[in-house]
XYZ file of C-alpha atoms in Angstrom:
652
model
C -17.238 -162.438 36.592
C -19.381 -162.991 39.672
C -21.428 -165.623 37.862
C -18.256 -167.377 36.830
C -16.940 -167.631 40.381
C -20.283 -168.942 41.565
C -19.889 -171.810 39.105
C -16.208 -172.617 39.597
C -15.434 -173.402 43.221
C -12.588 -175.421 44.753
C -12.666 -178.046 42.025
C -13.532 -177.734 38.370
C -17.027 -179.140 37.647
C -17.140 -182.368 35.672
C -18.724 -180.682 32.649
C -16.044 -177.970 32.455
C -13.159 -178.358 30.017
C -9.524 -177.367 30.542
C -7.534 -177.380 27.284
C -3.857 -176.809 26.563
C -2.595 -175.990 23.080
C 1.107 -176.834 23.229
C 2.594 -175.015 20.262
C 6.076 -174.521 18.916
C 6.303 -170.921 20.135
C 3.853 -170.744 23.023
C 1.349 -172.620 25.184
C -2.250 -171.419 25.392
C -4.546 -172.590 28.176
C -8.303 -172.218 27.918
C -11.159 -173.163 30.253
C -14.749 -173.417 29.068
C -18.162 -174.366 30.444
C -20.861 -175.882 28.205
C -23.842 -173.526 28.132
C -26.661 -174.901 25.998
C -25.445 -175.312 22.439
C -22.317 -173.179 22.963
C -19.227 -173.155 25.154
C -18.698 -170.263 27.564
C -14.969 -169.477 27.634
C -14.256 -168.229 31.154
C -10.464 -168.021 31.237
C -7.513 -167.866 28.818
C -3.803 -167.733 29.659
C -0.723 -167.836 27.464
C 3.027 -168.232 28.060
C 5.932 -168.143 25.616
C 8.643 -170.790 25.575
C 11.835 -169.266 26.953
C 13.900 -171.507 24.712
C 13.218 -173.777 21.760
C 11.664 -176.706 23.604
C 9.462 -177.579 20.625
C 10.579 -178.344 17.079
C 7.901 -178.362 14.366
C 5.127 -179.002 16.876
C 6.992 -181.880 18.496
C 8.261 -181.861 22.088
C 12.058 -181.905 22.297
C 12.565 -180.834 25.929
C 9.899 -182.427 28.158
C 11.035 -180.616 31.328
C 10.943 -177.204 29.653
C 7.504 -177.785 28.127
C 6.206 -179.023 31.491
C 7.602 -175.890 33.168
C 5.789 -173.474 30.824
C 2.595 -175.555 30.825
C 2.738 -175.502 34.625
C 2.919 -171.693 34.593
C -0.208 -171.520 32.415
C -1.991 -173.989 34.699
C -1.040 -172.028 37.842
C -2.296 -168.730 36.388
C -5.612 -170.279 35.400
C -6.054 -171.847 38.835
C -5.443 -168.485 40.536
C -7.814 -166.736 38.163
C -10.578 -169.299 38.615
C -10.056 -170.122 42.257
C -10.112 -173.866 41.637
C -7.810 -176.787 41.085
C -7.207 -178.204 37.584
C -6.396 -181.907 37.464
C -7.622 -183.058 34.026
C -6.605 -181.632 30.684
C -7.606 -182.007 27.040
C -4.765 -181.739 24.543
C -4.036 -182.193 20.843
C -1.067 -183.971 19.304
C 0.871 -182.652 16.339
C 4.232 -183.212 14.705
C 5.812 -183.130 11.296
C 5.740 -186.964 11.287
C 1.921 -187.047 11.107
C 0.915 -189.525 8.386
C -2.472 -190.215 6.870
C -3.639 -192.956 4.536
C -6.905 -192.958 2.605
C -8.103 -196.384 1.497
C -11.183 -198.019 0.072
C -11.754 -201.520 1.403
C -14.300 -204.061 0.236
C -15.541 -207.155 2.050
C -17.801 -209.775 0.490
C -19.982 -211.866 2.785
C -20.619 -215.541 1.948
C -24.288 -214.774 1.300
C -26.702 -211.828 1.418
C -27.556 -211.243 5.056
C -28.582 -208.691 7.642
C -25.644 -206.438 8.473
C -24.834 -206.423 12.177
C -22.293 -204.561 14.292
C -19.788 -207.426 14.105
C -19.791 -207.299 10.275
C -19.194 -203.543 10.317
C -16.413 -203.996 12.873
C -14.719 -206.575 10.606
C -15.090 -204.222 7.625
C -13.470 -201.336 9.462
C -10.727 -203.577 10.885
C -9.926 -204.756 7.364
C -9.775 -201.179 6.134
C -7.484 -200.150 8.982
C -5.190 -203.119 8.306
C -5.024 -202.148 4.642
C -4.167 -198.542 5.530
C -1.520 -199.722 7.981
C -0.028 -202.004 5.349
C 0.224 -199.130 2.860
C 1.811 -196.889 5.448
C 4.317 -199.419 6.758
C 5.434 -200.328 3.241
C 6.202 -196.772 2.158
C 9.811 -196.391 1.100
C 10.366 -193.180 3.045
C 9.274 -194.633 6.372
C 11.988 -194.555 9.047
C 12.496 -198.238 9.780
C 13.544 -197.731 13.405
C 10.467 -195.734 14.453
C 7.240 -197.044 15.904
C 3.890 -195.484 15.108
C 0.457 -195.301 16.697
C -2.751 -195.661 14.808
C -4.157 -192.538 16.433
C -7.561 -192.812 14.852
C -9.598 -193.297 11.748
C -12.624 -191.701 10.150
C -15.087 -193.532 7.921
C -15.952 -191.142 5.103
C -18.509 -193.342 3.356
C -20.063 -196.778 3.472
C -21.323 -198.721 0.465
C -23.698 -201.660 0.352
C -23.714 -203.661 -2.894
C -22.003 -200.638 -4.519
C -24.712 -198.230 -3.342
C -23.533 -195.376 -1.101
C -25.261 -195.474 2.278
C -24.795 -193.533 5.506
C -25.444 -196.413 7.916
C -25.075 -200.131 7.215
C -26.649 -201.473 10.378
C -29.711 -203.731 9.875
C -29.639 -203.427 6.066
C -29.446 -206.593 3.947
C -26.674 -207.147 1.451
C -23.540 -209.038 0.559
C -20.797 -206.647 -0.596
C -19.702 -204.093 2.013
C -17.276 -201.295 1.263
C -15.854 -198.399 3.270
C -13.737 -195.341 2.519
C -11.588 -194.496 5.530
C -8.861 -192.068 6.516
C -6.398 -193.538 9.002
C -3.878 -191.396 10.845
C -0.539 -192.410 12.339
C 1.837 -190.635 14.710
C 5.227 -191.635 16.114
C 4.862 -193.073 19.586
C 7.323 -190.536 20.991
C 5.032 -187.631 20.000
C 2.196 -189.055 22.082
C 4.292 -190.360 24.976
C 6.210 -187.083 25.373
C 2.910 -185.190 25.548
C 1.656 -187.509 28.293
C 4.994 -187.279 30.126
C 4.940 -183.465 30.155
C 1.379 -183.404 31.513
C 2.199 -186.006 34.170
C 5.075 -183.857 35.442
C 2.655 -181.072 36.405
C 0.070 -183.381 37.946
C -2.392 -183.415 35.058
C -4.277 -186.438 33.774
C -4.900 -186.406 30.016
C -8.673 -186.691 29.803
C -8.930 -186.494 26.013
C -6.462 -186.443 23.165
C -7.157 -185.451 19.583
C -5.151 -184.185 16.615
C -4.516 -180.493 16.037
C -6.044 -180.355 12.531
C -9.199 -182.058 13.815
C -9.445 -179.620 16.730
C -8.881 -176.580 14.528
C -11.482 -177.578 11.956
C -14.022 -178.169 14.746
C -13.606 -174.496 15.650
C -13.148 -172.948 12.198
C -15.694 -174.975 10.212
C -18.829 -175.958 12.176
C -20.712 -179.116 11.258
C -23.589 -177.226 9.616
C -21.407 -175.899 6.760
C -19.368 -179.035 6.073
C -21.579 -180.022 3.137
C -19.403 -177.574 1.201
C -15.902 -178.512 0.067
C -13.813 -176.395 2.453
C -10.188 -176.336 3.571
C -8.814 -175.129 6.894
C -5.135 -174.199 7.331
C -3.859 -173.612 10.881
C -0.488 -171.882 10.443
C 1.591 -172.093 13.573
C 5.233 -171.393 14.193
C 6.672 -174.751 13.159
C 3.919 -176.511 11.228
C 0.815 -175.760 9.178
C -2.044 -178.159 9.912
C -4.502 -178.725 7.068
C -7.946 -180.322 7.123
C -10.571 -180.539 4.369
C -14.244 -181.440 4.408
C -17.096 -182.101 2.003
C -20.501 -183.789 2.027
C -20.853 -183.222 5.752
C -17.669 -184.883 6.981
C -13.918 -184.379 7.283
C -12.365 -186.177 4.325
C -8.674 -185.637 4.983
C -6.006 -183.961 7.047
C -2.293 -183.487 6.630
C 0.549 -181.175 7.599
C 2.967 -178.855 5.808
C 6.406 -178.668 7.418
C 6.744 -174.973 6.586
C 5.141 -172.330 8.807
C 5.801 -168.980 10.505
C 9.344 -169.832 11.571
C 10.342 -169.931 7.908
C 9.655 -166.186 7.717
C 11.237 -165.440 11.105
C 14.489 -167.209 10.218
C 14.711 -165.308 6.925
C 14.460 -161.985 8.811
C 17.139 -163.151 11.282
C 19.609 -163.874 8.493
C 18.870 -160.699 6.547
C 19.077 -158.202 9.430
C 21.397 -160.032 11.877
C 18.918 -160.125 14.742
C 18.012 -162.728 17.340
C 14.870 -164.834 17.105
C 12.734 -162.673 19.430
C 13.632 -159.485 17.552
C 12.829 -161.145 14.233
C 9.444 -162.210 15.604
C 8.785 -158.604 16.694
C 9.727 -157.284 13.258
C 7.398 -159.808 11.605
C 4.484 -158.843 13.835
C 4.961 -155.086 13.238
C 4.980 -155.157 9.451
C 1.473 -153.702 9.223
C 1.786 -151.246 12.105
C 3.801 -148.456 10.480
C 5.894 -147.329 7.547
C 9.167 -147.804 9.470
C 10.394 -150.334 12.024
C 13.132 -149.664 14.613
C 15.320 -152.394 16.126
C 18.828 -153.188 17.374
C 20.864 -155.927 15.685
C 23.177 -158.443 17.390
C 26.168 -156.108 16.909
C 24.455 -153.364 18.905
C 23.671 -151.062 15.977
C 20.276 -149.430 15.841
C 18.556 -149.804 12.501
C 15.490 -148.396 10.780
C 13.898 -150.319 7.901
C 10.811 -149.761 5.803
C 7.856 -152.060 5.302
C 8.769 -152.356 1.627
C 12.278 -153.637 2.399
C 10.887 -156.272 4.779
C 8.369 -157.443 2.180
C 11.189 -157.764 -0.333
C 13.263 -159.694 2.224
C 10.569 -162.242 3.005
C 9.076 -162.438 -0.490
C 10.828 -165.676 -1.464
C 10.211 -167.438 1.886
C 6.570 -166.338 1.907
C 6.134 -167.666 -1.620
C 7.610 -171.036 -0.598
C 5.228 -171.205 2.361
C 2.186 -170.394 0.197
C 3.292 -172.867 -2.451
C 3.776 -175.681 0.083
C 0.423 -175.047 1.766
C -1.384 -174.870 -1.582
C 0.237 -178.093 -2.786
C -0.818 -179.906 0.393
C -4.394 -178.634 0.049
C -4.568 -179.883 -3.541
C -3.022 -183.215 -2.544
C -5.341 -184.007 0.359
C -8.458 -182.555 -1.312
C -7.874 -183.888 -4.806
C -8.410 -180.441 -6.325
C -9.190 -176.814 -5.522
C -11.704 -176.448 -2.646
C -14.679 -174.088 -2.711
C -13.143 -171.912 0.003
C -10.134 -171.748 2.339
C -10.028 -170.589 5.970
C -6.658 -169.448 7.388
C -6.176 -169.840 11.137
C -3.334 -169.695 13.637
C -0.898 -166.927 14.473
C 0.820 -167.249 11.090
C -2.398 -166.490 9.221
C -1.954 -162.780 9.981
C 1.275 -162.531 8.007
C 0.957 -159.816 5.389
C 0.727 -161.176 1.869
C -0.049 -164.736 2.923
C -3.688 -164.637 1.878
C -2.744 -163.179 -1.500
C -0.087 -165.858 -1.982
C -2.568 -168.670 -1.334
C -4.962 -167.091 -3.851
C -2.179 -166.935 -6.438
C -0.977 -170.518 -6.027
C -4.439 -172.082 -5.815
C -5.761 -169.848 -8.610
C -8.918 -169.266 -6.578
C -11.244 -166.251 -6.282
C -9.769 -163.859 -3.661
C -13.191 -163.677 -2.003
C -12.947 -167.400 -1.230
C -9.885 -167.179 1.037
C -10.582 -165.708 4.471
C -9.054 -165.431 7.911
C -10.859 -167.817 10.294
C -12.593 -166.436 13.339
C -16.038 -165.399 12.188
C -17.382 -168.923 12.762
C -15.904 -169.296 16.249
C -18.975 -167.596 17.741
C -21.243 -170.372 16.432
C -19.879 -172.804 19.027
C -18.354 -170.524 21.683
C -18.676 -167.125 23.346
C -16.949 -165.112 26.037
C -17.781 -162.020 28.117
C -14.113 -161.082 28.532
C -12.128 -162.300 25.531
C -12.167 -161.619 21.800
C -12.540 -165.150 20.455
C -12.289 -164.115 16.810
C -8.500 -164.185 17.105
C -7.392 -166.817 14.519
C -4.654 -167.885 16.923
C -7.364 -169.434 19.104
C -8.394 -171.982 16.445
C -6.614 -174.959 18.022
C -7.179 -174.294 21.766
C -10.801 -173.327 21.117
C -11.198 -176.398 18.914
C -9.895 -178.625 21.715
C -12.426 -177.111 24.146
C -15.282 -177.432 21.634
C -14.332 -181.024 20.808
C -14.252 -182.046 24.464
C -17.197 -179.933 25.592
C -19.553 -181.253 22.910
C -18.381 -184.857 23.332
C -16.716 -184.824 19.909
C -13.783 -185.961 21.994
C -15.282 -185.935 25.445
C -13.116 -185.368 28.484
C -15.737 -187.113 30.606
C -15.577 -190.182 28.354
C -12.967 -192.223 30.159
C -12.121 -195.862 29.566
C -9.700 -197.819 31.741
C -7.470 -200.272 29.875
C -5.345 -202.536 32.047
C -5.674 -200.190 35.054
C -4.698 -197.037 33.105
C -6.812 -194.449 31.238
C -6.904 -195.439 27.582
C -5.768 -193.056 24.869
C -8.823 -192.092 22.811
C -7.812 -189.942 19.870
C -10.844 -189.725 17.641
C -14.468 -188.756 17.897
C -17.624 -190.837 17.869
C -18.448 -194.150 19.490
C -15.855 -196.778 20.329
C -15.649 -200.542 20.186
C -13.231 -202.823 21.988
C -11.243 -203.079 18.743
C -10.965 -199.271 18.468
C -9.618 -198.910 21.986
C -7.053 -201.686 21.596
C -5.733 -200.422 18.256
C -5.503 -196.833 19.514
C -3.369 -198.013 22.408
C -0.671 -199.774 20.436
C -2.096 -203.282 20.070
C -2.323 -204.931 16.667
C -4.002 -207.818 14.907
C -1.436 -210.395 16.037
C -1.825 -209.339 19.682
C -5.487 -210.269 19.406
C -5.205 -213.645 17.677
C -1.666 -214.816 18.434
C 0.382 -217.088 16.228
C 1.516 -220.678 16.636
C 5.212 -221.411 16.658
C 6.810 -222.318 13.366
C 6.791 -225.952 12.345
C 9.986 -227.840 11.609
C 9.732 -229.846 8.380
C 12.400 -232.335 7.288
C 12.648 -235.249 4.885
C 13.561 -238.678 6.301
C 14.284 -241.334 3.646
C 12.121 -239.402 1.206
C 9.187 -239.034 3.582
C 8.143 -235.665 4.991
C 8.287 -235.427 8.779
C 6.769 -232.482 10.622
C 7.481 -231.331 14.169
C 4.778 -228.890 15.194
C 5.343 -225.574 16.913
C 3.424 -224.971 20.099
C 0.014 -223.342 19.867
C -0.350 -219.692 20.807
C -1.636 -218.901 24.248
C -4.982 -217.203 23.541
C -5.490 -213.583 24.467
C -7.624 -212.654 27.441
C -10.270 -210.003 26.783
C -12.780 -208.853 29.385
C -15.097 -205.877 29.650
C -16.139 -204.956 33.182
C -15.115 -208.437 34.345
C -17.086 -210.340 31.695
C -15.771 -212.027 28.559
C -16.364 -209.844 25.510
C -15.653 -209.617 21.794
C -13.900 -207.053 19.633
C -17.068 -205.529 18.181
C -18.714 -204.835 21.550
C -19.277 -201.110 22.247
C -17.446 -199.282 25.015
C -19.137 -196.800 27.332
C -17.739 -194.184 29.646
C -16.065 -195.545 32.794
C -15.883 -199.062 31.328
C -12.806 -201.022 32.264
C -11.089 -203.414 29.902
C -8.615 -206.152 30.717
C -6.560 -207.314 27.754
C -3.691 -209.780 27.879
C -2.209 -210.153 24.384
C -1.960 -213.600 22.882
C 1.530 -215.026 23.260
C 3.153 -216.729 20.318
C 3.824 -220.423 20.682
C 7.391 -221.707 20.741
C 8.911 -222.762 17.452
C 9.327 -226.490 16.967
C 12.766 -227.966 17.602
C 14.165 -231.441 17.079
C 17.446 -233.322 17.202
C 18.738 -235.874 14.735
C 18.227 -238.544 17.394
C 14.480 -237.845 17.197
C 14.386 -239.443 13.723
C 17.465 -241.680 13.601
C 19.265 -244.104 15.924
C 22.927 -243.153 16.136
C 25.914 -245.269 17.105
C 24.418 -248.673 16.148
C 26.248 -249.177 12.909
C 23.810 -247.103 10.898
C 25.044 -244.601 8.351
C 23.208 -241.302 8.706
C 23.457 -238.577 6.059
C 22.183 -235.049 6.629
C 22.019 -233.071 3.397
C 24.310 -235.692 1.757
C 26.968 -235.385 4.470
C 27.595 -238.204 6.929
C 26.869 -237.286 10.548
C 27.939 -239.404 13.531
C 26.878 -237.121 16.398
C 23.526 -235.808 17.474
C 22.834 -232.381 15.896
C 19.827 -230.038 15.869
C 17.661 -230.214 12.766
C 16.658 -227.301 10.554
C 13.624 -227.011 8.303
C 14.439 -228.369 4.872
C 17.039 -230.865 6.091
C 17.159 -234.127 4.134
C 18.080 -237.167 6.241
C 19.013 -240.568 4.807
C 19.433 -243.567 7.164
C 21.185 -246.682 5.878
C 21.966 -249.931 7.689
C 25.690 -250.554 7.561
C 25.148 -254.328 7.703
C 22.539 -254.780 5.016
C 23.146 -251.608 2.997
C 19.440 -250.861 3.092
C 17.523 -247.857 4.323
C 16.273 -248.078 7.874
C 12.786 -247.087 8.912
C 13.170 -243.766 10.769
C 12.514 -243.440 14.466
C 8.919 -242.400 15.082
C 8.372 -240.091 17.998
C 5.099 -238.808 19.373
C 3.949 -235.514 17.897
C 5.609 -236.127 14.513
C 3.634 -236.317 11.303
C 5.090 -238.319 8.403
C 3.751 -238.189 4.868
C 4.758 -240.170 1.808
C 6.106 -237.262 -0.249
C 9.189 -235.431 0.907
C 9.067 -231.669 1.284
C 11.693 -229.733 -0.617
C 12.170 -226.914 1.852
C 10.857 -225.008 4.800
C 7.071 -224.965 4.952
C 4.898 -222.461 6.749
C 2.271 -223.279 9.331
C -0.622 -223.212 6.897
C 0.934 -225.511 4.289
C 2.052 -227.886 7.015
C -1.317 -227.963 8.759
C -1.401 -231.016 10.990
C -3.464 -234.078 10.326
C -4.615 -234.807 13.881
C -4.916 -238.569 13.484
C -1.334 -238.848 12.196
C 1.463 -240.057 14.484
C 2.755 -243.305 15.816
C 1.032 -245.755 18.051
C 2.808 -244.601 21.177
C 1.704 -240.998 20.702
C -1.904 -241.954 20.161
C -1.838 -244.337 23.072
C -0.452 -241.718 25.423
C -3.152 -239.286 24.462
C -5.990 -241.736 24.091
C -6.492 -242.055 27.806
C -7.187 -238.344 27.962
C -9.938 -238.526 25.345
C -10.551 -236.717 22.087
C -12.909 -234.089 20.738
C -14.286 -233.709 17.214
C -15.177 -230.520 15.354
C -16.234 -229.900 11.763
C -13.848 -227.396 10.189
C -14.722 -226.118 6.722
C -17.127 -229.055 6.363
C -14.443 -231.677 7.213
C -14.214 -233.599 10.499
C -11.281 -232.607 12.731
C -10.451 -234.806 15.730
C -8.051 -233.468 18.350
C -6.792 -234.759 21.694
C -8.080 -232.998 24.761
C -5.639 -230.407 26.041
C -3.363 -231.689 28.830
C -4.407 -228.761 31.064
C -8.085 -229.550 30.380
C -8.655 -226.057 28.986
C -11.204 -225.807 26.162
C -10.328 -225.206 22.533
C -10.931 -221.665 21.281
C -11.765 -220.480 17.799
C -8.259 -219.061 17.463
C -6.875 -222.607 17.978
C -8.488 -223.591 14.687
C -6.588 -221.011 12.608
C -3.588 -223.267 12.033
C -5.820 -226.111 10.823
C -7.699 -223.904 8.345
C -5.123 -224.169 5.546
C -4.770 -220.358 5.326
C -1.309 -218.813 5.181
C -1.694 -216.026 7.736
C 1.679 -214.560 6.789
C 0.318 -213.757 3.343
C -3.357 -212.956 3.868
C -4.654 -210.836 0.967
C -8.301 -210.450 1.973
C -10.727 -210.418 4.871
C -10.714 -213.583 7.012
C -14.232 -214.697 7.943
C -14.828 -216.621 11.186
C -18.113 -218.478 11.769
C -19.289 -220.968 14.398
C -22.520 -222.842 13.743
C -23.562 -220.291 11.123
C -22.989 -217.253 13.354
C -20.148 -214.724 13.371
C -17.350 -215.941 15.632
C -14.639 -214.206 17.627
C -11.098 -215.291 18.446
C -11.630 -216.048 22.132
C -14.881 -217.966 21.550
C -14.956 -221.278 23.399
C -15.679 -224.289 21.207
C -17.730 -227.374 22.000
C -17.828 -230.902 20.620
C -19.194 -231.138 17.043
C -19.287 -227.381 16.530
C -19.317 -226.476 12.832
C -16.554 -223.966 12.132
C -15.881 -222.002 8.950
C -12.587 -220.125 8.469
C -12.032 -218.736 5.002
C -10.715 -215.735 3.148
C -12.827 -213.326 1.118
C -10.827 -211.544 -1.564
């Protein structure tokens, strides 16, 4: 105790970790100090929710959760004699989703694999996982989700499994990843509750990741193991093999399923039912008072019979989730969390998994590998998540001292390991389109059988800076770095009036989609315009306005940006004349010359400006898009120069 107070003074040292496990039934606070290769747990406090502020691990009442979390914080501060201002937490919720995908990327030629290539591979894998998730039929269409993190399970180079791709030579890259998504409200409500009690979220991870970091240390993850953290509202599940976590998921049944069954059977309130559940193993008889005021005495056997069906459902659901995420029966199962102590649970898991009873154990024995305490019994399985949060942060698995500022606010960093610019942006709600932008839609019509195109405005390129300098998506991020990111803004869609292609009111007969029109009207893509001279009965040459491309064959409908890619030299004499004084610039795109007018604002062209000229349909991309400038990997914000050789193509 004396040694502890000599370490913790008025403020918590930078290396210390304050963790809060915000559960459905209670909040546990834990403070630890790294001590060599273990964490010294110096203080633990716990407070029960006074009402149901959490549902299935998800915050329902932010004020109530903040109130109880504040009580835990205050007790720890009094015990330690210091102020707590940063906290490490873990997010949970029954809406947790995971997607496992294998993604392959083929390079144009065998080459040395650099960080940018690996970044593109992982970005492609994440996009594929996101696509699978967003297209699922059971997804709630009105909810928004975070990519909270991803784990690369394996890399392959030319179909050979390899642990690290960097600096190897090859052509075909492949990665197995697990991507995890959470509803934005789960994350934002957690941040809001912490903000209310003056705490800054220093690190954020997922509950199953935290629990497995405590229950299954790295040195035994070569085995195929499963960890189940059974709380009040949810049961978090994580599995590992070959040295890494290979999947995590959540069962929506947990301890409350048993509690609610006891409530209905014996007509008791929730707290009394919880007490009955916890006393099953303490004696042959249990005494309590029901909601009608009658005192009752029941036997252990009658309680077991009461909860038998609910307990079986819980074991069946947990076992099914283990088999689903692991692809089969694991070598062993660790049960953690307060619900793991429920009598008969271990036996039920053994029965449903059809596994050797000696291979299902209550977690806790391995906690001492990474943590110790002079005052507390850390082998309590209920400490799996809070201890896991402390271990994760204290050992830089998710480091509370690793702080990145994104647009003047601390960035949300969910997962472990190193980070790139791309990782940080995607974990904070930005997506692919925010990074590259999209030009406005073109307007394509037919005028006397000839296709006429009005082009949408180009996207305003994104701004991306790291510590005040221009950067690229694959660049690594270090602690205390600050990132400025302004998403690309989509260009305005093209618009045009009938008067832009036809002279009205001069005796001409103008038909739009076979109907005569005498007044100026806005045009829509796919419109067919016929202009006839009333005097001669012949078709008039359409009005030619600057910025309009005309081709000999009429389009039959609305065309997308890629299929209507502009031919820069097209247009009438007036348009070219008006731009000629400002000069032109020539690039070589996909081995063809591309001449463009200088931008009116004198800004340079960027690589992202070339996307609409590439011929690719970015609404229907089915493979990895490769960007190269002068034979080197390019990035969206890269400034282009006259006669640069640009390659933009898709690898399927």
